[in-house]
Amino acid sequence: MKKIVKAMLCVLLIMSLAGCSRNNTVSSVKEPEVTGSETGENQDSKEATETKPVELKIWHDGDEAIMGIIQTSLNESLKDKKITVNFEKKAGLTDQIKLYGTDAANGPDMYLYAHDSVGMFAEMGILAPITDVIGDESLSELLPMTVQAGTYKEKKYQLPVYFETLLFLYNKDLWKGEVPNTTEELYQYMKENTDTAAGTYAVVNQHSTAYNVSPFINGFGGFILSAEGEPGLNNAATKEAIDYNKKFAALQADGDYNTVTTLFNEGKAAAIIGGPWLISGIKEAGINLGYKSLADFTLPNGRNLAPFAGVQGVCVMKYAAEAKKDAIGEVLKTLAGKELGAELAKKSNCAPANVKAYEDTEVAANEMVVTMKQTAETAQPMPNIPQLTVMWAPTESLLAAVNKSGEDLDKAADKYQQEALTAIADMQ
Amino acid sequence: MKGKKKYQPWLYSSPAMILIGIIIVFPILYTGFISLTNMNLFHWLDYRVIGLENFKRALFKVDSGFLKALLTTLLWTAVNMALQLVLSYFIALGLNAPGLKLRRLYKTLLMFPWAMPAYVSILLWRVGMFNTEFGLFNKCLSALGLSKVNFLSENIPAFLSCMILNLWMALPFMIMMIDGALQSIDKCYYESAKLDGAGFWKQNLHITIPFIKPIMAPAVIMTTFTTFKQFDIFYLLTMQKGAYTGATIQTIITYAHQNAFVSNNYGLSSAVSIIIFGIIIALSLFTNRGVKETGEMALRKKGGAYDKA
């Protein structure tokens, strides 16, 4: 009996080891596969000029419906050139790009993402400038703001497709009279129509997040992070803006995303500062929605509110630009065209980067898209330099300290400016 | 024969050892290697070994913020462990009261917080209990005519809020352990004590607590470690990206996360990880020695009792 059990255990053990051995065999076989794959890609590159089929992979972390529209439109336009584009959703896209950014076999050819990570990936050395693949003339129809957003150290790394920014969204059934044109008038309206005890608000906003306070900061001439990588948390203009924002914050609930969106969608707030990402929830709630550009609000200093803009665009991996240059060039040209832009505006309410797309009659009638384009005149692209990744924590800590904890602005600004400098130094 | 038996156990356990090597030992060693390099955003493909530079930087980062975080963590651990033990002890006593009906139902309900994923529990409390507009606590305060409170915007109320949430999540485990320990005590001790006139407190002090102590020691140590390295409650409740609440409470782990893990400087982050790993290993060895001594003392006492009998 004992011997039988021993024998069985030995057999099981050998089978396990054989299993491990098999895995090792598979992993060693992968090596030639990679080589073969690279050879195949070179071959594809040569044959592309002879209109051989080329398949391109684009990773994204965005709305599936939007990506579906882009993919369908691209593949339709490029059918004759035998180019096929496949969009793949990757949650945690920035981490995935870090892992696969130099892996030609398993990584993407391009990715579509917000522009503020362009500097980080460019600095890592894994991106190719899009001007390596297409000429500047292909970018001539694009909003300058959107092209600037994807430019890092004078090189254009991102082809903009559409952009997002903040809007003043209001419930037409609840708002009394006309929406004001100055922030002071807006504040007066808020004071008269807000009852915090009863939980009814005139305007709600995520008043302690950097993105939602940027209209004030930029409007006062302050900045969170300069183009040279200097934090501006204790800059005089920045502090003035934060102080001004504070009186609005006192009338806007706790500024938490869930709180303010629920208040607006349930009709307890007449207006909300938000972007296109809120629209689906608002429509579901059945709200009669009105739009006003933040650029139409004038500050006491005579300037207008200037929100951040986030540009969604395509970046090209360095290895793909070398191996599939012509096919990628065709894709980028099509992405930059007005046809795709108009389609995005009509089907998904995206604000296209292409200026001519707005000439389409249906697009011109889309109130939200037109309001976004209007805002693009004063909107500032978020900084795209790598240092931005560590700026959110000190910036939002400062805003929360002032708006929620009642900390002294000057002390808090100096404290978090120092924190920001330390965090930036730690990146090296 | 002797030689064969000497090597057999290693042979049998080698598949498991290989697996442990791949998924536990290798990552630690790789982290150790990265901690000796300057791998970061600006040296992604061309990093090189820079010796102990990262460790020097990591240790010099022990500024006043770290000491404050350390003290906060010690306070957090001490208060939570004390409250956990006291509350779960009395709840377990209640569950073991003779003649209690629906005992199983109560135990099941009390175990529910343990069954929920921590992430879900924390977010539910944040939105459902502590929220300024819709939270249960503020609904009650409004109904009583009092003004709303933002529980998470300042450090002391935020600390207390985190503590309440941690107790809610951690009590089930401790209750279950004490409940099991209580059931292992022979009832005849209580009968004898009762005959000799001992009351509730004396029974607990001289019978219940000494008997459950050896069983509870490992559970307490394990929970102390878990509480000491708490990250998710503070992070998810007060410092989610885009949802800072204003409280600036830092524990050692949240401090390390904020100061080392968001900078994309993997060399420095790895050095911090190795240092934390070293600290935890040292604490672990220290507590293991403590448990061993306790065990020996228990054995001696037992021997003594036997000798007397």
XYZ file of C-alpha atoms in Angstrom:
737
model
C 0.000 0.000 0.000
C 2.726 2.421 0.971
C 4.703 1.586 -2.141
C 1.670 2.120 -4.365
C 1.097 5.572 -2.868
C 4.756 6.421 -3.324
C 4.652 5.323 -6.942
C 1.536 7.413 -7.610
C 3.135 10.468 -6.044
C 6.247 9.993 -8.161
C 4.168 9.772 -11.312
C 2.254 12.931 -10.418
C 5.505 14.697 -9.673
C 7.001 13.734 -13.015
C 3.849 14.908 -14.773
C 4.118 18.264 -12.996
C 7.732 18.625 -13.989
C 6.840 17.683 -17.547
C 4.247 20.450 -17.464
C 6.880 22.953 -16.372
C 9.199 21.664 -19.034
C 6.507 22.159 -21.636
C 6.106 25.782 -20.536
C 9.821 26.305 -20.886
C 9.711 24.855 -24.368
C 6.897 27.198 -25.339
C 8.721 30.239 -23.995
C 11.885 29.337 -25.877
C 9.893 28.889 -29.083
C 8.571 32.444 -28.623
C 12.013 33.848 -29.297
C 12.157 32.751 -32.963
C 8.539 33.862 -33.275
C 9.501 37.397 -32.337
C 12.261 37.374 -34.904
C 9.898 36.012 -37.517
C 7.332 38.608 -36.585
C 9.792 41.445 -37.038
C 10.840 40.068 -40.399
C 7.178 39.826 -41.325
C 6.622 43.438 -40.352
C 9.532 44.596 -42.474
C 8.049 42.637 -45.334
C 4.662 44.263 -44.721
C 6.321 47.640 -44.819
C 7.859 46.928 -48.217
C 4.676 45.441 -49.597
C 2.591 48.362 -48.364
C 3.806 50.365 -51.348
C 2.409 47.566 -53.519
C -0.991 47.873 -51.735
C -0.596 44.689 -49.736
C -2.939 44.410 -46.730
C -1.687 46.081 -43.538
C -3.273 45.719 -40.135
C -2.715 48.386 -37.476
C -3.428 48.202 -33.766
C -4.548 51.251 -31.796
C -4.912 51.015 -28.038
C -7.255 53.292 -26.130
C -8.897 53.723 -22.739
C -11.878 55.731 -23.922
C -15.564 55.441 -24.680
C -16.195 52.301 -26.729
C -18.914 53.996 -28.774
C -16.590 56.819 -29.838
C -13.798 54.405 -30.701
C -16.244 52.293 -32.674
C -17.223 55.299 -34.786
C -13.594 56.141 -35.472
C -12.721 52.562 -36.357
C -15.674 52.140 -38.704
C -15.004 55.445 -40.425
C -11.284 54.747 -40.791
C -11.723 51.260 -42.199
C -14.337 52.507 -44.647
C -12.090 55.321 -45.861
C -8.989 53.143 -46.134
C -10.635 50.093 -47.678
C -9.164 50.755 -51.114
C -5.691 51.054 -49.638
C -6.150 47.683 -47.887
C -5.408 49.144 -44.467
C -7.321 47.735 -41.505
C -7.370 49.446 -38.131
C -8.334 47.655 -34.906
C -9.042 49.562 -31.720
C -8.361 47.665 -28.499
C -9.514 48.882 -25.116
C -6.809 48.776 -22.446
C -7.754 49.795 -18.918
C -4.893 51.568 -17.200
C -3.528 52.567 -20.580
C -0.568 54.572 -19.298
C 0.753 51.578 -17.385
C 0.207 49.326 -20.397
C 2.148 51.709 -22.627
C 4.994 51.719 -20.130
C 5.100 47.934 -20.212
C 4.790 47.467 -23.977
C 6.195 50.746 -25.248
C 9.238 49.058 -26.780
C 7.664 45.689 -27.572
C 7.002 45.620 -31.321
C 5.495 42.136 -31.204
C 2.983 42.692 -28.416
C 2.614 46.450 -28.220
C 0.316 48.701 -30.234
C 1.213 50.629 -33.372
C -0.520 53.724 -32.028
C -2.577 54.734 -29.054
C -5.384 57.247 -28.580
C -5.360 59.083 -25.273
C -5.411 62.498 -23.618
C -2.543 64.788 -24.525
C -1.228 65.405 -21.023
C 0.745 62.155 -21.069
C 2.561 63.003 -24.311
C 5.565 64.503 -22.560
C 5.986 61.514 -20.297
C 6.062 59.007 -23.146
C 8.163 61.245 -25.366
C 10.722 61.580 -22.580
C 10.809 57.799 -22.252
C 11.887 57.657 -25.878
C 9.117 55.386 -27.130
C 7.220 57.814 -29.398
C 7.943 59.060 -32.890
C 6.969 62.613 -33.870
C 3.996 62.478 -36.235
C 5.910 64.769 -38.576
C 8.196 61.806 -39.236
C 5.195 60.179 -40.889
C 3.116 63.024 -42.367
C 3.919 66.559 -43.438
C 2.849 69.756 -41.704
C 0.351 70.431 -44.481
C -1.848 67.617 -43.147
C -2.256 69.581 -39.916
C -3.305 72.849 -41.500
C -7.033 72.331 -40.941
C -6.692 71.594 -37.237
C -7.435 73.965 -34.368
C -4.045 75.402 -33.341
C -4.817 74.809 -29.674
C -5.220 71.086 -30.293
C -1.948 70.759 -32.208
C -0.091 72.739 -29.565
C -1.459 70.402 -26.911
C 0.441 67.446 -28.362
C 3.698 69.304 -28.973
C 6.585 68.597 -26.613
C 10.001 70.256 -26.893
C 9.079 71.708 -30.293
C 8.159 68.298 -31.727
C 4.612 67.294 -32.628
C 3.934 63.890 -31.107
C 0.148 63.739 -31.148
C -2.385 64.014 -33.937
C -5.486 65.570 -32.329
C -8.830 63.955 -33.087
C -11.230 65.702 -30.706
C -11.058 67.741 -27.531
C -12.910 68.157 -24.269
C -13.280 71.115 -21.959
C -15.536 72.460 -19.235
C -18.875 74.102 -19.914
C -21.529 75.854 -17.887
C -24.401 73.360 -18.028
C -27.733 74.484 -16.671
C -31.237 73.150 -16.209
C -33.482 75.407 -18.292
C -36.493 74.450 -16.197
C -34.833 75.594 -12.958
C -32.699 78.542 -13.989
C -34.451 81.905 -13.521
C -33.952 84.448 -16.268
C -30.822 84.750 -18.379
C -27.481 83.287 -17.442
C -25.203 86.173 -16.373
C -22.158 87.285 -18.349
C -19.862 88.092 -15.451
C -18.661 85.990 -12.570
C -19.753 88.627 -10.063
C -23.317 88.522 -11.360
C -23.146 84.740 -11.267
C -22.014 84.866 -7.648
C -24.864 87.219 -6.783
C -27.330 84.825 -8.387
C -25.789 81.959 -6.424
C -26.149 83.821 -3.142
C -29.801 84.536 -3.813
C -30.697 81.031 -4.996
C -28.684 78.674 -2.791
C -29.985 77.096 0.396
C -27.270 74.808 1.752
C -29.394 73.731 4.718
C -32.187 72.572 2.431
C -29.711 71.082 -0.028
C -30.683 73.203 -3.025
C -27.967 74.924 -5.024
C -27.796 77.372 -7.886
C -24.461 76.106 -9.205
C -22.378 73.100 -8.207
C -18.814 72.339 -9.201
C -15.955 70.078 -8.228
C -14.518 73.145 -6.601
C -11.379 71.503 -5.211
C -10.077 69.656 -8.254
C -7.416 71.319 -10.326
C -9.190 70.765 -13.640
C -12.386 72.465 -12.441
C -10.588 75.412 -10.842
C -8.387 75.983 -13.893
C -10.916 78.445 -15.425
C -10.192 80.805 -12.534
C -6.464 80.127 -12.272
C -5.829 80.632 -15.971
C -8.252 83.551 -16.078
C -6.324 85.395 -13.357
C -3.058 84.738 -15.163
C -1.855 82.140 -12.692
C -0.640 78.658 -13.482
C -0.286 75.269 -11.877
C 2.806 74.247 -13.826
C 4.726 76.357 -16.286
C 5.986 75.105 -19.627
C 9.465 75.015 -18.090
C 8.333 72.707 -15.303
C 8.071 75.270 -12.508
C 5.113 74.811 -10.139
C 3.101 77.977 -9.582
C 1.107 77.172 -6.474
C 2.385 80.183 -4.532
C 2.372 82.489 -7.546
C 0.497 85.690 -6.678
C -2.002 85.362 -9.520
C -2.640 81.715 -8.680
C -3.347 82.584 -5.052
C -5.667 85.388 -6.102
C -7.599 82.922 -8.242
C -7.835 80.336 -5.467
C -9.056 82.991 -3.058
C -11.690 84.097 -5.565
C -12.751 80.496 -6.184
C -13.210 79.981 -2.449
C -16.291 82.169 -2.199
C -17.941 80.172 -4.967
C -16.913 76.905 -3.297
C -18.768 77.902 -0.131
C -22.005 77.737 -2.125
C -21.288 74.540 -4.040
C -21.704 71.650 -1.551
C -18.619 69.562 -0.820
C -17.407 69.499 -4.405
C -17.222 65.730 -4.615
C -17.911 64.303 -8.077
C -20.663 61.965 -6.894
C -22.276 64.666 -4.789
C -22.414 67.388 -7.406
C -23.500 65.170 -10.298
C -26.261 63.625 -8.213
C -27.451 67.046 -7.046
C -27.674 68.272 -10.627
C -29.236 65.120 -12.061
C -31.848 65.051 -9.297
C -32.809 68.667 -9.907
C -31.431 69.969 -6.619
C -28.872 72.111 -8.434
C -29.800 74.385 -11.309
C -26.375 74.359 -12.948
C -23.121 72.439 -12.940
C -19.646 73.096 -14.282
C -18.808 69.964 -16.202
C -17.834 68.433 -19.492
C -19.093 66.066 -22.177
C -18.523 63.105 -19.897
C -21.551 64.175 -17.836
C -23.985 64.400 -20.741
C -25.163 60.798 -20.861
C -26.118 60.854 -17.173
C -27.862 64.188 -17.603
C -29.870 62.971 -20.594
C -30.899 59.859 -18.683
C -32.199 62.095 -15.904
C -34.402 63.838 -18.452
C -33.076 67.330 -17.805
C -33.829 70.152 -20.231
C -30.186 71.099 -20.659
C -28.739 74.461 -21.671
C -25.110 75.293 -22.471
C -22.982 78.363 -22.008
C -19.310 78.704 -22.785
C -17.078 79.545 -19.830
C -15.291 81.915 -22.188
C -18.416 84.083 -22.022
C -17.988 84.808 -18.309
C -15.923 87.899 -17.538
C -13.827 88.113 -14.381
C -13.462 91.288 -12.289
C -10.081 91.846 -13.948
C -11.721 92.073 -17.356
C -10.403 88.756 -18.608
C -12.544 85.724 -19.348
C -12.635 82.350 -17.706
C -10.130 80.051 -19.408
C -10.632 76.375 -18.642
C -8.163 73.618 -19.341
C -8.745 71.569 -22.453
C -7.972 67.896 -22.789
C -7.174 66.844 -26.342
C -7.771 63.252 -27.345
C -5.420 62.233 -30.088
C -3.260 59.559 -31.601
C 0.431 59.028 -30.897
C 2.692 56.736 -32.916
C 5.078 54.245 -31.347
C 8.651 54.615 -32.522
C 8.997 51.032 -33.706
C 5.742 51.261 -35.663
C 6.769 54.500 -37.378
C 9.897 52.742 -38.594
C 8.178 49.577 -39.778
C 4.775 50.760 -41.058
C 5.372 54.361 -41.998
C 3.202 54.604 -45.114
C 0.165 52.859 -43.663
C 0.328 54.939 -40.499
C 0.637 58.073 -42.603
C -2.608 57.238 -44.383
C -4.360 56.623 -41.076
C -3.177 59.921 -39.618
C -4.285 61.880 -42.680
C -7.737 60.337 -42.489
C -7.950 61.020 -38.759
C -7.104 64.673 -39.403
C -9.798 65.006 -42.061
C -13.074 66.870 -41.684
C -15.230 63.837 -42.571
C -14.242 61.898 -39.465
C -14.532 65.017 -37.324
C -18.049 65.730 -38.532
C -19.055 62.132 -37.931
C -17.775 62.256 -34.339
C -19.685 65.465 -33.700
C -22.933 64.119 -35.110
C -22.885 60.716 -33.457
C -21.050 61.305 -30.184
C -21.180 65.038 -29.491
C -17.401 65.227 -29.674
C -15.804 68.562 -30.494
C -13.604 67.775 -33.508
C -10.091 69.125 -33.823
C -10.697 69.783 -37.529
C -11.986 73.327 -38.080
C -13.811 72.574 -41.328
C -15.910 69.881 -39.644
C -17.898 72.671 -37.982
C -19.114 73.856 -41.385
C -21.333 70.786 -41.674
C -24.915 71.996 -41.205
C -25.780 69.286 -38.706
C -22.640 69.972 -36.683
C -23.294 73.708 -36.745
C -26.714 73.022 -35.223
C -25.232 70.988 -32.344
C -25.336 73.446 -29.466
C -22.886 71.649 -27.203
C -20.268 71.089 -29.888
C -20.443 74.718 -31.006
C -20.162 75.885 -27.403
C -17.051 73.754 -27.016
C -15.491 75.273 -30.124
C -16.258 78.732 -28.779
C -14.503 77.835 -25.543
C -11.465 76.674 -27.514
C -10.691 80.334 -28.183
C -9.656 80.912 -24.554
C -9.142 77.355 -23.338
C -5.615 76.356 -22.444
C -4.392 72.814 -23.081
C -3.277 71.105 -19.907
C 0.507 71.058 -19.580
C 1.906 67.920 -21.210
C 5.342 67.816 -19.610
C 6.142 64.764 -17.455
C 6.199 66.835 -14.267
C 2.428 67.182 -14.507
C 1.971 63.651 -13.167
C 3.146 64.716 -9.716
C 1.395 68.095 -9.677
C -2.142 66.885 -9.085
C -1.551 65.829 -5.492
C -0.078 69.093 -4.130
C -2.440 71.238 -6.216
C -5.569 69.482 -5.069
C -4.268 69.241 -1.523
C -3.921 73.021 -1.598
C -7.431 73.516 -2.965
C -8.932 71.102 -0.438
C -6.996 72.727 2.402
C -8.340 76.167 1.522
C -11.893 75.253 0.476
C -12.677 72.382 2.841
C -10.371 72.657 5.851
C -10.270 76.432 6.139
C -6.484 76.619 6.092
C -4.749 79.962 5.584
C -4.130 80.447 1.871
C -0.616 81.897 2.073
C 0.697 79.246 4.441
C -0.927 76.430 2.510
C 0.326 77.759 -0.829
C 3.915 77.903 0.402
C 3.648 74.445 1.949
C 2.309 72.774 -1.161
C 4.620 74.685 -3.468
C 7.464 73.128 -1.509
C 5.796 69.727 -1.746
C 5.494 70.154 -5.495
C 9.161 71.087 -5.830
C 10.151 68.045 -3.777
C 7.951 65.758 -5.854
C 9.411 67.084 -9.099
C 12.947 66.659 -7.784
C 12.124 63.066 -6.874
C 11.340 62.290 -10.497
C 15.015 62.448 -11.441
C 17.962 4.200 3.036
C 19.023 7.012 5.298
C 20.337 9.010 2.359
C 17.193 8.476 0.354
C 14.927 9.793 3.084
C 17.165 12.794 3.521
C 16.424 14.117 0.012
C 12.865 12.894 -0.481
C 11.088 15.836 1.219
C 12.959 18.310 -0.967
C 11.977 16.387 -4.057
C 8.319 16.310 -3.057
C 8.147 20.002 -2.258
C 10.199 21.224 -5.227
C 7.211 22.148 -7.467
C 5.813 24.369 -4.722
C 9.259 25.810 -4.071
C 9.670 26.622 -7.750
C 6.307 28.359 -7.796
C 7.157 30.380 -4.689
C 10.488 31.277 -6.226
C 8.847 32.539 -9.394
C 6.033 34.597 -7.906
C 7.477 35.721 -4.576
C 11.248 35.536 -4.420
C 12.001 36.759 -7.936
C 9.898 39.952 -7.672
C 11.615 40.809 -4.407
C 15.044 40.249 -5.914
C 14.111 42.199 -9.040
C 12.882 45.074 -6.884
C 16.198 44.924 -5.089
C 18.014 45.204 -8.398
C 15.900 48.131 -9.600
C 16.545 49.885 -6.300
C 20.224 50.025 -7.262
C 19.529 51.727 -10.603
C 18.411 55.144 -11.760
C 15.426 53.809 -13.684
C 12.903 56.622 -14.029
C 10.972 58.500 -16.693
C 14.093 60.201 -17.963
C 16.209 57.043 -17.964
C 13.687 54.510 -19.141
C 15.790 52.637 -21.667
C 19.253 53.768 -20.622
C 19.214 53.258 -16.866
C 22.383 52.175 -15.104
C 23.449 50.891 -11.708
C 24.114 53.737 -9.265
C 24.811 51.770 -6.102
C 23.110 52.808 -2.893
C 22.244 56.335 -4.019
C 18.515 55.611 -3.935
C 18.699 54.251 -0.413
C 20.526 57.353 0.728
C 17.810 59.532 -0.792
C 15.063 57.334 0.622
C 16.487 57.542 4.137
C 17.067 61.283 3.913
C 13.407 61.645 3.007
C 12.671 60.755 6.619
C 11.717 64.312 7.477
C 9.208 65.723 9.944
C 6.409 64.411 7.749
C 7.565 60.858 8.215
C 7.818 61.138 11.997
C 4.331 62.576 12.095
C 3.124 59.724 9.902
C 4.840 57.206 12.173
C 3.222 58.639 15.296
C -0.156 58.721 13.560
C 0.277 55.093 12.557
C 1.204 54.022 16.086
C -1.756 55.911 17.531
C -4.022 54.414 14.884
C -2.812 50.897 15.630
C -3.045 51.242 19.406
C -6.511 52.797 19.466
C -7.966 50.385 16.941
C -6.536 47.290 18.590
C -7.733 48.357 22.027
C -11.253 49.128 20.868
C -11.406 46.042 18.675
C -10.454 43.709 21.484
C -12.812 45.214 24.039
C -15.815 45.471 21.738
C -15.389 42.076 20.124
C -14.820 40.441 23.522
C -18.132 41.664 24.894
C -19.994 40.943 21.673
C -18.603 37.415 21.686
C -19.637 37.002 25.332
C -23.128 38.061 24.340
C -23.203 35.536 21.517
C -22.235 32.799 23.960
C -24.801 33.665 26.628
C -26.675 30.519 27.697
C -30.179 30.299 26.313
C -29.650 32.915 23.591
C -32.096 32.383 20.742
C -31.346 32.976 17.068
C -27.650 32.736 17.884
C -26.759 31.639 14.365
C -28.678 34.520 12.807
C -26.816 37.079 14.889
C -23.486 35.498 14.062
C -24.276 35.504 10.358
C -25.301 39.156 10.398
C -22.208 40.101 12.364
C -19.994 38.337 9.845
C -21.445 40.252 6.917
C -18.956 43.168 6.944
C -16.161 40.639 6.656
C -17.676 39.099 3.544
C -17.760 42.404 1.668
C -14.700 43.456 -0.309
C -12.882 46.241 1.501
C -13.033 48.526 -1.516
C -16.822 48.250 -1.723
C -17.255 48.780 2.014
C -15.120 51.896 2.047
C -16.813 53.514 -0.923
C -20.252 52.665 0.440
C -19.414 54.337 3.728
C -17.943 57.320 1.983
C -21.022 57.878 -0.155
C -23.731 56.400 2.023
C -22.714 57.418 5.527
C -20.237 60.309 5.496
C -21.443 62.257 2.432
C -22.428 65.843 3.204
C -25.675 65.764 1.215
C -26.852 62.153 1.076
C -25.013 60.435 3.911
C -27.028 58.736 6.632
C -25.262 60.651 9.391
C -26.073 64.011 7.845
C -29.644 62.965 7.117
C -30.032 62.260 10.842
C -28.421 65.546 11.813
C -30.668 67.473 9.423
C -33.744 65.701 10.750
C -32.745 66.794 14.248
C -32.429 70.369 13.028
C -28.642 70.465 13.328
C -26.293 71.755 10.645
C -24.494 69.437 8.250
C -21.035 68.187 9.084
C -18.234 67.375 6.664
C -16.729 64.467 8.548
C -13.730 64.080 6.267
C -12.492 67.636 5.802
C -10.436 67.987 8.980
C -7.989 65.610 10.564
C -9.564 64.710 13.898
C -13.094 63.949 12.639
C -11.557 62.213 9.628
C -9.381 60.042 11.883
C -12.434 59.109 13.949
C -14.419 58.375 10.795
C -11.680 56.097 9.489
C -11.544 54.411 12.879
C -15.280 53.711 12.930
C -15.065 52.274 9.434
C -12.072 50.136 10.348
C -13.868 48.777 13.405
C -16.872 47.931 11.271
C -14.661 46.014 8.858
C -12.322 44.390 11.381
C -14.614 43.400 14.252
C -16.065 40.294 12.530
C -12.702 38.551 12.408
C -11.933 39.287 16.043
C -15.445 38.340 17.150
C -15.148 35.032 15.354
C -11.776 34.273 16.915
C -12.928 35.092 20.441
C -16.172 33.230 19.887
C -14.239 30.114 18.898
C -11.903 30.530 21.840
C -14.810 30.893 24.268
C -16.401 27.698 23.052
C -13.235 25.778 23.807
C -13.358 26.587 27.537
C -14.630 23.738 29.683
C -17.894 24.757 31.365
C -16.980 23.027 34.640
C -14.610 25.848 35.539
C -17.497 28.296 35.558
C -19.635 25.928 37.619
C -16.895 25.597 40.220
C -16.333 29.341 40.260
C -20.028 30.012 40.666
C -20.189 27.586 43.587
C -17.309 29.451 45.178
C -19.199 32.738 44.822
C -17.353 34.368 41.902
C -19.310 37.062 40.034
C -19.311 38.041 36.350
C -16.156 40.152 36.456
C -14.135 37.702 38.516
C -15.137 34.843 36.244
C -13.980 36.810 33.229
C -10.788 37.998 34.846
C -9.613 34.660 36.188
C -11.129 32.079 33.862
C -12.153 33.460 30.492
C -9.286 35.788 29.722
C -6.445 33.445 30.737
C -7.975 30.599 28.747
C -8.474 32.541 25.517
C -5.123 34.323 25.708
C -3.022 31.627 23.973
C -5.563 31.361 21.161
C -5.933 35.108 20.748
C -2.239 35.981 20.724
C -1.610 35.048 17.069
C -4.876 36.684 15.961
C -3.989 39.903 17.767
C -0.503 39.962 16.276
C -1.845 39.345 12.790
C -4.476 42.053 13.144
C -1.931 44.468 14.596
C 0.206 44.066 11.493
C -2.792 44.541 9.237
C -3.869 47.652 11.097
C -0.340 49.053 11.167
C 0.047 48.865 7.403
C -3.458 50.161 6.677
C -3.622 51.987 3.360
C -7.000 51.526 1.724
C -9.194 53.185 4.342
C -7.256 56.439 4.482
C -6.578 56.534 0.768
C -10.071 55.746 -0.462
C -11.803 57.825 2.176
C -9.713 61.015 2.073
C -7.172 61.140 -0.729
C -8.546 59.645 -3.905
C -7.220 61.401 -6.975
C -9.643 64.158 -7.911
C -11.512 63.769 -4.629
C -9.306 65.101 -1.858
C -11.433 65.806 1.186
C -9.142 68.224 2.996
C -7.877 65.905 5.720
C -4.115 65.454 5.644
C -3.778 62.325 7.754
C -0.789 60.253 6.722
C 0.177 56.759 7.782
C 3.549 55.310 6.941
C 2.213 53.543 3.874
C 0.191 56.474 2.531
C 3.193 58.693 3.168
C 5.440 56.342 1.217
C 2.848 56.125 -1.559
C 2.523 59.879 -1.889
C 6.214 60.585 -1.701
C 7.699 57.747 -3.660
C 5.235 55.878 -5.803
C 3.658 58.612 -7.919
C 6.885 60.060 -9.283
C 7.552 57.329 -11.871
C 11.003 57.032 -10.331
C 11.215 53.287 -10.041
C 14.675 53.204 -8.553
C 13.644 55.401 -5.641
C 10.316 53.615 -5.252
C 12.047 50.259 -5.150
C 14.452 51.493 -2.505
C 11.544 52.670 -0.372
C 9.842 49.302 -0.864
C 12.950 47.404 0.205
C 13.277 49.551 3.321
C 9.640 48.986 4.279
C 10.076 45.282 3.568
C 13.088 45.231 5.888
C 11.185 47.006 8.654
C 8.284 44.560 8.428
C 10.609 41.550 8.412
C 12.353 42.847 11.518
C 9.033 43.401 13.294
C 7.896 39.966 12.207
C 10.986 38.258 13.648
C 10.607 40.223 16.857
C 6.974 39.202 17.324
C 7.700 35.590 16.427
C 10.210 35.470 19.247
C 7.585 36.978 21.557
C 5.034 34.312 20.627
C 7.566 31.564 21.199
C 8.345 32.794 24.693
C 4.661 33.052 25.509
C 4.210 29.467 24.397
C 7.036 28.277 26.596
C 5.652 30.108 29.604
C 2.254 28.544 29.005
C 3.826 25.108 28.907
C 5.684 25.734 32.142
C 2.531 26.881 33.871
C 0.721 23.836 32.641
C 3.516 21.612 33.911
C 3.370 23.341 37.268
C -0.347 22.769 37.571
C 0.120 19.148 36.660
C 2.819 18.767 39.272
C 0.603 20.260 41.928
C -2.231 17.929 40.971
